[in-house]
PDB file of N, CA, C and O in Angstrom:
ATOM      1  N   UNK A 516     -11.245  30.956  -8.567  1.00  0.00           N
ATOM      2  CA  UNK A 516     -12.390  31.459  -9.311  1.00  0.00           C
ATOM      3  C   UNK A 516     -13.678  30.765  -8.880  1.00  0.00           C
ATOM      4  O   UNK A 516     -14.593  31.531  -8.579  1.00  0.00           O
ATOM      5  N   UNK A 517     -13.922  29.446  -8.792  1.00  0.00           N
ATOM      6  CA  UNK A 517     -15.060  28.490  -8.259  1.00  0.00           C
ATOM      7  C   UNK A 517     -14.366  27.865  -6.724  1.00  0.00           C
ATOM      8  O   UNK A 517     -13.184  27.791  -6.390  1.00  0.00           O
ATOM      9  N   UNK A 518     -15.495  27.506  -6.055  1.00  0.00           N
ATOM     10  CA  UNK A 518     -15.222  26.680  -4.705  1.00  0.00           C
ATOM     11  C   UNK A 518     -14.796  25.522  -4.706  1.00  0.00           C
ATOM     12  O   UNK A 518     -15.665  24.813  -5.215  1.00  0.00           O
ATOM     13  N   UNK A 519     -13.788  24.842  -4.366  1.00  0.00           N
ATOM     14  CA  UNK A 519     -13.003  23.830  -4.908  1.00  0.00           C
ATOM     15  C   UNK A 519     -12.450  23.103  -3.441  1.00  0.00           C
ATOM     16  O   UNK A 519     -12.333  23.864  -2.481  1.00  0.00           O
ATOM     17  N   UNK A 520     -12.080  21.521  -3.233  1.00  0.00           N
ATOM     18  CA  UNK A 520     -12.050  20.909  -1.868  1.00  0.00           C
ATOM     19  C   UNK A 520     -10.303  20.938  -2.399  1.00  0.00           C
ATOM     20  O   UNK A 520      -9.997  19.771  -2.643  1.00  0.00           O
ATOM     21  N   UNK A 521      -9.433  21.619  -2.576  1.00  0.00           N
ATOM     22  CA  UNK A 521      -8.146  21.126  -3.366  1.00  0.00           C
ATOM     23  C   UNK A 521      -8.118  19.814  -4.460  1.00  0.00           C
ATOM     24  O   UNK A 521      -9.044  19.322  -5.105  1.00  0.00           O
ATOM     25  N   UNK A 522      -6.880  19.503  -4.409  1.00  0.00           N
ATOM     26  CA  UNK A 522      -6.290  18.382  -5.489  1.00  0.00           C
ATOM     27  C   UNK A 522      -7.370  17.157  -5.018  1.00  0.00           C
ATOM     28  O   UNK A 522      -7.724  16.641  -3.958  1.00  0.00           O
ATOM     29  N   UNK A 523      -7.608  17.043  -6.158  1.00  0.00           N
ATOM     30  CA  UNK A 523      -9.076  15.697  -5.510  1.00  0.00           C
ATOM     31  C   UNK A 523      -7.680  14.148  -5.503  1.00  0.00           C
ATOM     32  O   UNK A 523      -7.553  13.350  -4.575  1.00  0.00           O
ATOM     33  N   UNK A 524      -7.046  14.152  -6.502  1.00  0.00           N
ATOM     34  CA  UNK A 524      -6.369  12.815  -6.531  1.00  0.00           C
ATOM     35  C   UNK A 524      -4.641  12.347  -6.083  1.00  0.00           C
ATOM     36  O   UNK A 524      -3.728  12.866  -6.725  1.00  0.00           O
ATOM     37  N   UNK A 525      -4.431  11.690  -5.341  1.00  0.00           N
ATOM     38  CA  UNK A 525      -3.287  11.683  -4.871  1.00  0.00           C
ATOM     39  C   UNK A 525      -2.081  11.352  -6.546  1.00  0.00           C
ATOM     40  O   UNK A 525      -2.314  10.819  -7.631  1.00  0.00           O
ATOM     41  N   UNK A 526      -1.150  11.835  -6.095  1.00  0.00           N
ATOM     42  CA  UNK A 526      -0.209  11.417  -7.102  1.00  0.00           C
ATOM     43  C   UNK A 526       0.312   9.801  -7.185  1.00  0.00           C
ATOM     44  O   UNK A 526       0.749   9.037  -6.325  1.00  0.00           O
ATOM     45  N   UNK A 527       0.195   9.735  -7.838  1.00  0.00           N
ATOM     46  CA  UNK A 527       0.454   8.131  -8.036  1.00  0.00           C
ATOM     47  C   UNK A 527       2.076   7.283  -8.777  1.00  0.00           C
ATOM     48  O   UNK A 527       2.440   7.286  -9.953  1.00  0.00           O
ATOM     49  N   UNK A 528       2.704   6.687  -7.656  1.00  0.00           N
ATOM     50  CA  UNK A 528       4.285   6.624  -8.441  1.00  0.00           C
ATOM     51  C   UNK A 528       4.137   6.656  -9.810  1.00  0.00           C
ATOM     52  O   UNK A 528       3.357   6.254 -10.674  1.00  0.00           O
ATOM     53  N   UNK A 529       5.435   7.442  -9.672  1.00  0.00           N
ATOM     54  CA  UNK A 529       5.966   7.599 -11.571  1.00  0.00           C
ATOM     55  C   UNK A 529       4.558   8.230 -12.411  1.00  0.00           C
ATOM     56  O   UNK A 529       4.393   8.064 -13.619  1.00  0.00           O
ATOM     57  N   UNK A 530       3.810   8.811 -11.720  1.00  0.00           N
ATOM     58  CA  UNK A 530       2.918   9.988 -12.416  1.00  0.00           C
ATOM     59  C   UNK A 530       2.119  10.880 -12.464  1.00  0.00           C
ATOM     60  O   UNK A 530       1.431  10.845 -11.444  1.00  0.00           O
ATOM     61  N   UNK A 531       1.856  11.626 -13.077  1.00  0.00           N
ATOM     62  CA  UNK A 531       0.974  13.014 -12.824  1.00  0.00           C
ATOM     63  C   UNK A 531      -0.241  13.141 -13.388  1.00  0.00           C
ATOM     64  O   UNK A 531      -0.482  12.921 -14.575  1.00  0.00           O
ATOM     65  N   UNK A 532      -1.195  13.570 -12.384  1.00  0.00           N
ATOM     66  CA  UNK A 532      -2.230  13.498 -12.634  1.00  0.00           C
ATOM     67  C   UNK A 532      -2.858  14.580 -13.579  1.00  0.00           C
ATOM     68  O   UNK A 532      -3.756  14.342 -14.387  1.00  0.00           O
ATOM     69  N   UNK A 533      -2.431  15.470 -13.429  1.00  0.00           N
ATOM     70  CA  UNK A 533      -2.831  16.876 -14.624  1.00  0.00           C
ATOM     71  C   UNK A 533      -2.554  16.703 -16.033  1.00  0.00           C
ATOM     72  O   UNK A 533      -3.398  17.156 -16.806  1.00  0.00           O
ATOM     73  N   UNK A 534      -1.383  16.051 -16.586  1.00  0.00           N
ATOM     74  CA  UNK A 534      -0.954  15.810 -17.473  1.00  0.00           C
ATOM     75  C   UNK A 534      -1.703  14.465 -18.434  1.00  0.00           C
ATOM     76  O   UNK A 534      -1.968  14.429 -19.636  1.00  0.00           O
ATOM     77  N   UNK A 535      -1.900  13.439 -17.362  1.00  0.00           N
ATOM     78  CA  UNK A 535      -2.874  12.576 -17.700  1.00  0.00           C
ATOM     79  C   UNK A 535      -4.646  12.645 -18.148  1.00  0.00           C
ATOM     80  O   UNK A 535      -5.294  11.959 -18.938  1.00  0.00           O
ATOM     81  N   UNK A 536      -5.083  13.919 -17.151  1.00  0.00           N
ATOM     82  CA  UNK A 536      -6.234  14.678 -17.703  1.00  0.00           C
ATOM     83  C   UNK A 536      -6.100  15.150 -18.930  1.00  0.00           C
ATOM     84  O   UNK A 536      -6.827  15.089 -19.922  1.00  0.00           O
ATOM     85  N   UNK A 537      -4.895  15.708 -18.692  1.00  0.00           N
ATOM     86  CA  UNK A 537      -5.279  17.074 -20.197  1.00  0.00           C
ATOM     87  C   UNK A 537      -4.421  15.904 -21.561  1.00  0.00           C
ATOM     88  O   UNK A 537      -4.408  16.517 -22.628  1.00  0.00           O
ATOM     89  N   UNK A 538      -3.750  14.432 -21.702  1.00  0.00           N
ATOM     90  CA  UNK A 538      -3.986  14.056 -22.442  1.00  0.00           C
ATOM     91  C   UNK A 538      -5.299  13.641 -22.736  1.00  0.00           C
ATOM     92  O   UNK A 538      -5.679  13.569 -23.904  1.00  0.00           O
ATOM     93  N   UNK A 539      -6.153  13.314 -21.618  1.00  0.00           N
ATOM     94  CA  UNK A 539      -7.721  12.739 -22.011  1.00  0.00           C
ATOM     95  C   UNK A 539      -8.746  13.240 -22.836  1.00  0.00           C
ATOM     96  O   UNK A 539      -9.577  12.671 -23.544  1.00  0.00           O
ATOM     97  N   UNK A 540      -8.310  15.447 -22.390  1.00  0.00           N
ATOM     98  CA  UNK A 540      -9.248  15.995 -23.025  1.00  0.00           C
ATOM     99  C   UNK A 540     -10.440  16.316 -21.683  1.00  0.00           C
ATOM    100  O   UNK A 540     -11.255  17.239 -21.657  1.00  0.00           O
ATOM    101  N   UNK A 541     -10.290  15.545 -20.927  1.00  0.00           N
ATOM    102  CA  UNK A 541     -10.945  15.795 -19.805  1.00  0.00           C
ATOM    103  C   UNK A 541     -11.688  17.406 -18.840  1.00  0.00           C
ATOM    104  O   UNK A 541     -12.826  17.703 -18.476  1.00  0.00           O
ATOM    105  N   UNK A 542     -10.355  18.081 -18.740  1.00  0.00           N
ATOM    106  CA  UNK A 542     -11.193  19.811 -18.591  1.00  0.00           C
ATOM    107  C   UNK A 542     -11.694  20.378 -19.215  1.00  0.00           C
ATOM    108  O   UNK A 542     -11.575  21.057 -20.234  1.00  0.00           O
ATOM    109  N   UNK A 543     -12.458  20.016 -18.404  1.00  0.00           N
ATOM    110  CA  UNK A 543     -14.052  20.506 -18.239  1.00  0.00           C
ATOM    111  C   UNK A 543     -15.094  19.964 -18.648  1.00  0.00           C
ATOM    112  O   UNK A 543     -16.064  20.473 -19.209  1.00  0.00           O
ATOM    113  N   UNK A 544     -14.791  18.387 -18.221  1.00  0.00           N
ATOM    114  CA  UNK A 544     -15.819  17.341 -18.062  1.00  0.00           C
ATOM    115  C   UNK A 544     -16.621  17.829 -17.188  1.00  0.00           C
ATOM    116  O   UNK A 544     -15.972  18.530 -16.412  1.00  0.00           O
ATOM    117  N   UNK A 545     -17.951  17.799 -16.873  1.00  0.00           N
ATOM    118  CA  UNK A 545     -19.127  18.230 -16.550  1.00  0.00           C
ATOM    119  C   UNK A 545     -19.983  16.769 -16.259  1.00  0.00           C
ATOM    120  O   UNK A 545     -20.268  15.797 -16.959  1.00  0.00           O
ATOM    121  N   UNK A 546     -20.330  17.309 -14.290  1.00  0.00           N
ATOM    122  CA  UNK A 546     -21.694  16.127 -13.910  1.00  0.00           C
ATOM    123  C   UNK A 546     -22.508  17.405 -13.402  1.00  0.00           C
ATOM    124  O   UNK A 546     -22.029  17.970 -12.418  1.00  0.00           O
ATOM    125  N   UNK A 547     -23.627  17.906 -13.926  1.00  0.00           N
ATOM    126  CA  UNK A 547     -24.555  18.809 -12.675  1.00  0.00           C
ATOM    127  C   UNK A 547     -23.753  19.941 -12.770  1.00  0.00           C
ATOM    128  O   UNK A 547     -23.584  20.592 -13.801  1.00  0.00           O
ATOM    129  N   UNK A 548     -23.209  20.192 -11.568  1.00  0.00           N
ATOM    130  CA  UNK A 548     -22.583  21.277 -11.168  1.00  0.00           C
ATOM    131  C   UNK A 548     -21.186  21.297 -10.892  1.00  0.00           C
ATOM    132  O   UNK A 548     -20.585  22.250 -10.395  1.00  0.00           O
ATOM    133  N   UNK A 549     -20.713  20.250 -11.221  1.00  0.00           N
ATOM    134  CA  UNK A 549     -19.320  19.609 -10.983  1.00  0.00           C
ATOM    135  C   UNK A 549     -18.388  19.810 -12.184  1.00  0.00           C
ATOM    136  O   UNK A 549     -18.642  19.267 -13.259  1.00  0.00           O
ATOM    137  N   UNK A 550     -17.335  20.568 -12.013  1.00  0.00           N
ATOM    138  CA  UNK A 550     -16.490  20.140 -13.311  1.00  0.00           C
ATOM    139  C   UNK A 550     -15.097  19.832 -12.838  1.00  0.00           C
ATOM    140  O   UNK A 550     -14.628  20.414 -11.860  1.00  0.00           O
ATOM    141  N   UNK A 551     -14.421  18.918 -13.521  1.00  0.00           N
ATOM    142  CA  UNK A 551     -12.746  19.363 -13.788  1.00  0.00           C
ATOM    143  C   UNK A 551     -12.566  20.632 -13.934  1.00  0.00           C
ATOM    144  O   UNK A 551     -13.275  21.331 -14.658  1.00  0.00           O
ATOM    145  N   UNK A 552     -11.400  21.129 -13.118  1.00  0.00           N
ATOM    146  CA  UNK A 552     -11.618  22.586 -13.548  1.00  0.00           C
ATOM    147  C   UNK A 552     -10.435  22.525 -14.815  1.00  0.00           C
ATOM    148  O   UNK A 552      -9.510  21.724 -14.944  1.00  0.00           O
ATOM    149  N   UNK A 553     -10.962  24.073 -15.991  1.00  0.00           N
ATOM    150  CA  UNK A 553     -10.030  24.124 -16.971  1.00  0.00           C
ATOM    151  C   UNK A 553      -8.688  24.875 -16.943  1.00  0.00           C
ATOM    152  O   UNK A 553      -7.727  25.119 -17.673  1.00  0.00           O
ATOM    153  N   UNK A 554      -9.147  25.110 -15.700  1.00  0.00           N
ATOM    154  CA  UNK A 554      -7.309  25.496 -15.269  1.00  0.00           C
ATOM    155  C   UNK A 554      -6.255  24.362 -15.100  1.00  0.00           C
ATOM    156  O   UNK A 554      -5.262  24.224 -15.815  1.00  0.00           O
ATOM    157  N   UNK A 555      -6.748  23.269 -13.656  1.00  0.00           N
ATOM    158  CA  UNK A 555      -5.631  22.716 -13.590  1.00  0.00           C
ATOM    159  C   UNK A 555      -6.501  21.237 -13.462  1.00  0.00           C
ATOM    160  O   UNK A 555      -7.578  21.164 -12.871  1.00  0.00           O
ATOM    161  N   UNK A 556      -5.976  20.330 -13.984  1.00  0.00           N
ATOM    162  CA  UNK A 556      -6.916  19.224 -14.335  1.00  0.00           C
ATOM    163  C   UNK A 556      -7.392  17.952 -12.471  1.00  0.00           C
ATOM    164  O   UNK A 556      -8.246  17.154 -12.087  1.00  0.00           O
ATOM    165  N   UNK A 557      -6.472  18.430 -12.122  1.00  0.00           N
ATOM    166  CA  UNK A 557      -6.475  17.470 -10.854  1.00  0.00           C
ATOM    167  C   UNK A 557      -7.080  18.309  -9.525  1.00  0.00           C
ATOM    168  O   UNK A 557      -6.635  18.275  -8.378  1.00  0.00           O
ATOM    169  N   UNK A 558      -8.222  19.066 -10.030  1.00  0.00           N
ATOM    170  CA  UNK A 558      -9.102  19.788  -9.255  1.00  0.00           C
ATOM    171  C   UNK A 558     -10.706  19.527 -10.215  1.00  0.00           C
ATOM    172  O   UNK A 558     -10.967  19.439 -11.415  1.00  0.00           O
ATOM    173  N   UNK A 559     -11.419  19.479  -9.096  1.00  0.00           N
ATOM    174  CA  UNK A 559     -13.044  19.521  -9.547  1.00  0.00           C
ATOM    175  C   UNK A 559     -13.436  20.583  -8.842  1.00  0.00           C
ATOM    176  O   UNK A 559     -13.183  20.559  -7.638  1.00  0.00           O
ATOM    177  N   UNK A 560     -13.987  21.503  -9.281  1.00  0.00           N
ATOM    178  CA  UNK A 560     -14.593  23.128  -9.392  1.00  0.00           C
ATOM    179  C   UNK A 560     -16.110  23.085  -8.876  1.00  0.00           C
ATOM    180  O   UNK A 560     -16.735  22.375  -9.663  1.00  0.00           O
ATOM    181  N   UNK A 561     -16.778  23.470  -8.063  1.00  0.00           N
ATOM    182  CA  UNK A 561     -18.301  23.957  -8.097  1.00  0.00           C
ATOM    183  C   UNK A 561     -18.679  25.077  -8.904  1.00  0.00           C
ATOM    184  O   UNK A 561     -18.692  26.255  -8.545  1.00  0.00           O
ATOM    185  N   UNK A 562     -19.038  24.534 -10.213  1.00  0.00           N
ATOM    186  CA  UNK A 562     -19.523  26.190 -10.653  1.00  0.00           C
ATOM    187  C   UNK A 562     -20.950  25.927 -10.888  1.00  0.00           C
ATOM    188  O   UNK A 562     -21.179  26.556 -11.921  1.00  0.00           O
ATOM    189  N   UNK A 563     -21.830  25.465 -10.589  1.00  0.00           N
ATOM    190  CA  UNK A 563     -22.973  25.740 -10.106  1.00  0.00           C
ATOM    191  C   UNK A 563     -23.806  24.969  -9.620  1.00  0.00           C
ATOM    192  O   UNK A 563     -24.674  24.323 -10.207  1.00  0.00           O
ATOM    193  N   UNK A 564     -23.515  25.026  -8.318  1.00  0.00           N
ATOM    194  CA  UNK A 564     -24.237  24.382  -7.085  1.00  0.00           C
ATOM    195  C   UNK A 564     -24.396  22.763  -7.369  1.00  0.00           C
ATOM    196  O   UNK A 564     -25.392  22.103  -7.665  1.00  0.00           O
ATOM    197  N   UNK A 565     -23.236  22.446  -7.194  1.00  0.00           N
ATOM    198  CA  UNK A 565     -22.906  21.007  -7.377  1.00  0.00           C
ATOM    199  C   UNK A 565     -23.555  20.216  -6.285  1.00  0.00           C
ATOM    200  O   UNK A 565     -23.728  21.130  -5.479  1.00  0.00           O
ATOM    201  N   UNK A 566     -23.963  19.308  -5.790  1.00  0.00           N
ATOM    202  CA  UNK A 566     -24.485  17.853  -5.295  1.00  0.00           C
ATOM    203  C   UNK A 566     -22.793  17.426  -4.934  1.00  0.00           C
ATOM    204  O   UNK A 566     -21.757  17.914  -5.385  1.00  0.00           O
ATOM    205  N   UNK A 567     -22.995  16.372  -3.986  1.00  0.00           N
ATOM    206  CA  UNK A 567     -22.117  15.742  -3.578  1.00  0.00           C
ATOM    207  C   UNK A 567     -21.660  14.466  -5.006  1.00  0.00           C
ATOM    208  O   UNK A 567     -20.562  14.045  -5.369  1.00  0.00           O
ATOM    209  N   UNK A 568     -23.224  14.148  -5.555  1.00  0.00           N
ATOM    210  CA  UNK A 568     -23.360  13.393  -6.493  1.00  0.00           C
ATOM    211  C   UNK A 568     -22.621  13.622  -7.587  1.00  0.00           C
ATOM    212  O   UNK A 568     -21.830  12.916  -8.212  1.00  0.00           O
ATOM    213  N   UNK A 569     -23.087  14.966  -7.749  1.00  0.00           N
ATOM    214  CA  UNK A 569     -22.242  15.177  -8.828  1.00  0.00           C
ATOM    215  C   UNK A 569     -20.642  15.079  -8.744  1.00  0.00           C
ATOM    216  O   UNK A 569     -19.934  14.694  -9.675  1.00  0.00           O
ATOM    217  N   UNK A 570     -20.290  15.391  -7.778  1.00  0.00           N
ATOM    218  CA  UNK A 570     -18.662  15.353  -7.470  1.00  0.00           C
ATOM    219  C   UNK A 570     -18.091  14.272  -7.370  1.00  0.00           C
ATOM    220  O   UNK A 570     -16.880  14.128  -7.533  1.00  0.00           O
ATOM    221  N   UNK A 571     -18.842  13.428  -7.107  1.00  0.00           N
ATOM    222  CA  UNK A 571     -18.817  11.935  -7.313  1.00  0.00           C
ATOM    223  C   UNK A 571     -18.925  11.036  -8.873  1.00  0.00           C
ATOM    224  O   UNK A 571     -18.435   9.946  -9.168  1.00  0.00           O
ATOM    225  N   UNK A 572     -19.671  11.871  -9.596  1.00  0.00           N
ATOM    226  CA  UNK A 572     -19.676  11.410 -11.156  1.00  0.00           C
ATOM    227  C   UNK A 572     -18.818  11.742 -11.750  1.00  0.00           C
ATOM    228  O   UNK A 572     -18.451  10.957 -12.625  1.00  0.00           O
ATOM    229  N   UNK A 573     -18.072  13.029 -11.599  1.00  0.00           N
ATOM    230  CA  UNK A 573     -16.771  13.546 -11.997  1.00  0.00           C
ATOM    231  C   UNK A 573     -15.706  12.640 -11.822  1.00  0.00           C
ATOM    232  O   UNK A 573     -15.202  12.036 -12.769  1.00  0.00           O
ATOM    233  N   UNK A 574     -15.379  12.533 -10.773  1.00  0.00           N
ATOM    234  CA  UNK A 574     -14.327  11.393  -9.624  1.00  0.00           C
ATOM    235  C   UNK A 574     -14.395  10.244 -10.448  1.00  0.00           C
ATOM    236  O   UNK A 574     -13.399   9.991 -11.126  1.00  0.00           O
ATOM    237  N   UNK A 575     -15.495   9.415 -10.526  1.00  0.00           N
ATOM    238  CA  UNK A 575     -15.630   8.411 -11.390  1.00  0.00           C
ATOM    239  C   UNK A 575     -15.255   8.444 -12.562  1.00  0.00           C
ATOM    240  O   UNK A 575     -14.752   7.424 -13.032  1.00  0.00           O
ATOM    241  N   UNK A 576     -15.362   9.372 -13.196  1.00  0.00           N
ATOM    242  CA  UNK A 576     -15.334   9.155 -15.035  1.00  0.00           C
ATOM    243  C   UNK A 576     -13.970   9.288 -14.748  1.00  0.00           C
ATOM    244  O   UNK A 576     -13.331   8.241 -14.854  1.00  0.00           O
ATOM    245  N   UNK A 577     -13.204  10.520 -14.337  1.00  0.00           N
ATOM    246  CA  UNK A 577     -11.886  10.532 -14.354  1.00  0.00           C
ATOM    247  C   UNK A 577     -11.367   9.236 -13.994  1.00  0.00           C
ATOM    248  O   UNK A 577     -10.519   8.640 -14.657  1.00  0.00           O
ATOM    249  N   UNK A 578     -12.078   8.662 -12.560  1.00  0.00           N
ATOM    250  CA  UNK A 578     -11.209   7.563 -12.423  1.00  0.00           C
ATOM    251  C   UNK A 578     -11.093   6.314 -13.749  1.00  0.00           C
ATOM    252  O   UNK A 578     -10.055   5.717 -14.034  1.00  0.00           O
ATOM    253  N   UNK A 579     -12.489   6.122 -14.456  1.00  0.00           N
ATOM    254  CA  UNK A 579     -12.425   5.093 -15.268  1.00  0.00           C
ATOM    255  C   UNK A 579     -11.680   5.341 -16.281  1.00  0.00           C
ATOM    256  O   UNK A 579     -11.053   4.390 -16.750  1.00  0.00           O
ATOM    257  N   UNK A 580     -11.518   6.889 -16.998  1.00  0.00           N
ATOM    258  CA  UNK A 580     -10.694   7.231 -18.266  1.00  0.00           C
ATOM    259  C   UNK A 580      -9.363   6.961 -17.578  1.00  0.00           C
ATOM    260  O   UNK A 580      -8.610   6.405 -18.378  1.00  0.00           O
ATOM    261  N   UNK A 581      -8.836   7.136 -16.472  1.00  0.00           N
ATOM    262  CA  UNK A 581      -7.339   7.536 -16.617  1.00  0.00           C
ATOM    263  C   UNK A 581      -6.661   5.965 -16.549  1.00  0.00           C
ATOM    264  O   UNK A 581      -5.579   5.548 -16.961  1.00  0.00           O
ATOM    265  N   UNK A 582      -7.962   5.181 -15.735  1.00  0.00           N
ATOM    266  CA  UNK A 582      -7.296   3.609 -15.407  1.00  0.00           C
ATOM    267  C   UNK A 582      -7.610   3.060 -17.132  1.00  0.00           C
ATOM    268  O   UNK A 582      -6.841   2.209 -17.578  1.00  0.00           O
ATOM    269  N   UNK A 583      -8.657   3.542 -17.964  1.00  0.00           N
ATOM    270  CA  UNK A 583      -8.982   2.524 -19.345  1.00  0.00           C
ATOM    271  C   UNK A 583      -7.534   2.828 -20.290  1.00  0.00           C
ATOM    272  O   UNK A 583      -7.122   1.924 -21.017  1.00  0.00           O
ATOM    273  N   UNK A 584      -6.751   4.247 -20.219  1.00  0.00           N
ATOM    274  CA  UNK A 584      -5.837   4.835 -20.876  1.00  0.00           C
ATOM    275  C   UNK A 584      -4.567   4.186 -20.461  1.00  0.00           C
ATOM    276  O   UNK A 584      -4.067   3.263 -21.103  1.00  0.00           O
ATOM    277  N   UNK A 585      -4.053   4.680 -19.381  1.00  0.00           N
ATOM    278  CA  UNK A 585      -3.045   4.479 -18.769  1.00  0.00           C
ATOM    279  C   UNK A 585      -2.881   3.118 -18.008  1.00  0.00           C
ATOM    280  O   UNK A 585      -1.787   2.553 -18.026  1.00  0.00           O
ATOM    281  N   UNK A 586      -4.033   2.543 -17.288  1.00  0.00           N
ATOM    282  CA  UNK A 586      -3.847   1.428 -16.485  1.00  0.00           C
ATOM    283  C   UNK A 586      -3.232   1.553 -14.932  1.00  0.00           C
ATOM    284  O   UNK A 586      -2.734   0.686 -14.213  1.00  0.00           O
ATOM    285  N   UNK A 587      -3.545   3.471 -14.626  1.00  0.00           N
ATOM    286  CA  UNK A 587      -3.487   3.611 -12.861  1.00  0.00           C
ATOM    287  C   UNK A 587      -4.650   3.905 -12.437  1.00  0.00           C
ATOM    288  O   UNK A 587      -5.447   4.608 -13.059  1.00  0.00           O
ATOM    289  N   UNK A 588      -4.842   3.408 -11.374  1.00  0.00           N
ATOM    290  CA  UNK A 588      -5.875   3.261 -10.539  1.00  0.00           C
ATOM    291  C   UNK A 588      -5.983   4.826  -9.178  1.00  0.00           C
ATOM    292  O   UNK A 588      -5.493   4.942  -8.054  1.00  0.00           O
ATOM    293  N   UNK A 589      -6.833   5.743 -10.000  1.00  0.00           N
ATOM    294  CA  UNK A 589      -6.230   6.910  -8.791  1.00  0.00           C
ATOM    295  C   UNK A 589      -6.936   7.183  -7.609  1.00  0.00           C
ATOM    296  O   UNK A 589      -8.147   6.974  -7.544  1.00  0.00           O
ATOM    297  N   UNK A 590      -6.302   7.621  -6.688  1.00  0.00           N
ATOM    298  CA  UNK A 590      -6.661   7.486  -5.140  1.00  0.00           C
ATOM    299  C   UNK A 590      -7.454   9.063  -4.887  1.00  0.00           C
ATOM    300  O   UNK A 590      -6.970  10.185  -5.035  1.00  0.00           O
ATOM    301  N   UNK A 591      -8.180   8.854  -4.660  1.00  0.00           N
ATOM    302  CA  UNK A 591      -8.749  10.254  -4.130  1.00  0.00           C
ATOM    303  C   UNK A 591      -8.175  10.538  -2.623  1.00  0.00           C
ATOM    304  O   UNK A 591      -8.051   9.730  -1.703  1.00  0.00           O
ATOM    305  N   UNK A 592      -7.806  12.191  -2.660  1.00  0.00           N
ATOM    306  CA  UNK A 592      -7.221  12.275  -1.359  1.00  0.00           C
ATOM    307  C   UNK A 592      -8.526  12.726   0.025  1.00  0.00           C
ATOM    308  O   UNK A 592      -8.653  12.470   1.223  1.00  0.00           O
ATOM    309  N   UNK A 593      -9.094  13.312  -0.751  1.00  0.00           N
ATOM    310  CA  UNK A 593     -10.160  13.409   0.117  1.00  0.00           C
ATOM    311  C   UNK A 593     -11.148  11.862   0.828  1.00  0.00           C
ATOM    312  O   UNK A 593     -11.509  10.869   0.196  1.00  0.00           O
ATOM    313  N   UNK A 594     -11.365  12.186   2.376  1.00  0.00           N
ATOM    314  CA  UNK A 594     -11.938  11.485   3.057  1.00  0.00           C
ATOM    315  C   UNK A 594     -13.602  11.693   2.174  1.00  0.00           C
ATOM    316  O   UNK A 594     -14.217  12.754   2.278  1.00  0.00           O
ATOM    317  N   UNK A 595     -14.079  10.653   1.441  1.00  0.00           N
ATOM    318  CA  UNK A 595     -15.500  10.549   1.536  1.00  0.00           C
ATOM    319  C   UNK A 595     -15.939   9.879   2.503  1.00  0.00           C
ATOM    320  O   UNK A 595     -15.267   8.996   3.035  1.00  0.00           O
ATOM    321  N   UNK A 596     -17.237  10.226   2.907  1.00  0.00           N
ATOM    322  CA  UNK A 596     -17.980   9.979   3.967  1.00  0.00           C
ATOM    323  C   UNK A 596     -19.300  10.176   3.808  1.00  0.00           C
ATOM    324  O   UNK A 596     -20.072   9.971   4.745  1.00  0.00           O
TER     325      UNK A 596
END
């Protein structure tokens, strides 16, 4: 439905990353133009004309909620550059 780089976060032993979103409440956290998408939680969506920045503020919050909750640290699979 939106332009999307795939699964932004690698799976991490013994857990899943979608499941860990959607306990957070997380889809369809919103930076700019960036969201979690509310389909499947371990994707960030362009739905309107997102910034790199923004995809990056997304990435972050997820990363800080899922490590403040759970205590994993998640890997983005994508090469930033």
């Amino acid at each position: 439905e939106y332009p999307n780089a795939g699964s932004v976060f690698k799976r991490p032993q013994g857990h899943y990353v979608g499941p860990m979103i959607d306990e957070l409440n997380l889809k369809g956290y919103t930076v700019g133009g960036a969201q979690v998408s509310k389909k499947h939680g371990g994707f960030i969506v362009n739905f309107d004309n997102a910034t790199g920045q923004d995809v990056l503020g997304v990435i972050n919050h997820v990363k800080s909620e899922v490590f403040a909750k759970f205590g994993v640290d998640l890997e983005v699979e994508q090469r930033i550059i």
